[in-house]
Amino acid sequence: MSDPLDHRLLAAHAAGDVPTLVALYCKAAETATTEEARGFFLTHAYVFALEIGDARAPDLRQQLSDMGRD
């Protein structure tokens, strides 16, 4: 994960900005260098998406399922 992305994630957590957290964790998953990291970031994106009823939740769930993380 890039340093600027890391800083943006920390700022979003501090601000309680859940929609931004979903977007940033999705971005982190896209740029992850290992499957473990990708799964970690997708899981976080999914949990936060569920929390706010984000329309991306089903797609995130499917991506996790496709990775064998059901």
Short mmCIF file of C-alpha atoms in Angstrom, two decimals, residues 9-54:
data_model
loop_
_atom_site.label_atom_id
_atom_site.label_comp_id
_atom_site.label_asym_id
_atom_site.label_seq_id
_atom_site.Cartn_x
_atom_site.Cartn_y
_atom_site.Cartn_z
CA LEU A 9 -6.91 5.65 5.45
CA LEU A 10 -5.71 6.84 8.84
CA ALA A 11 -7.38 10.22 8.31
CA ALA A 12 -10.65 8.59 7.26
CA HIS A 13 -10.58 6.35 10.34
CA ALA A 14 -9.90 9.35 12.58
CA ALA A 15 -12.76 11.27 11.00
CA GLY A 16 -15.16 8.32 11.08
CA ASP A 17 -15.70 8.79 7.34
CA VAL A 18 -17.05 5.33 6.49
CA PRO A 19 -17.90 5.97 2.80
CA THR A 20 -14.31 7.07 2.24
CA LEU A 21 -13.04 4.03 4.12
CA VAL A 22 -14.94 1.75 1.75
CA ALA A 23 -13.43 3.51 -1.26
CA LEU A 24 -9.91 3.56 0.16
CA TYR A 25 -9.94 -0.08 1.24
CA CYS A 26 -11.16 -1.00 -2.26
CA LYS A 27 -8.28 0.99 -3.71
CA ALA A 28 -5.84 -0.69 -1.34
CA ALA A 29 -7.14 -4.10 -2.43
CA GLU A 30 -6.59 -3.17 -6.08
CA THR A 31 -2.96 -2.28 -5.39
CA ALA A 32 -2.18 -5.07 -2.91
CA THR A 33 0.90 -7.08 -3.77
CA THR A 34 -0.21 -10.36 -2.15
CA GLU A 35 -3.46 -12.31 -2.00
CA GLU A 36 -3.35 -12.11 1.80
CA ALA A 37 -3.18 -8.32 1.69
CA ARG A 38 -5.89 -8.16 -0.96
CA GLY A 39 -8.16 -10.31 1.20
CA PHE A 40 -7.44 -8.17 4.26
CA PHE A 41 -8.34 -4.94 2.46
CA LEU A 42 -11.41 -6.43 0.75
CA THR A 43 -12.66 -7.72 4.10
CA HIS A 44 -12.37 -4.26 5.61
CA ALA A 45 -14.07 -2.68 2.61
CA TYR A 46 -16.87 -5.24 2.85
CA VAL A 47 -17.46 -4.76 6.58
CA PHE A 48 -17.58 -0.98 6.25
CA ALA A 49 -19.84 -1.28 3.17
CA LEU A 50 -22.24 -3.44 5.17
CA GLU A 51 -22.18 -0.93 8.00
CA ILE A 52 -23.52 1.85 5.78
CA GLY A 53 -25.59 -0.20 3.33
CA ASP A 54 -23.21 0.63 0.47
#
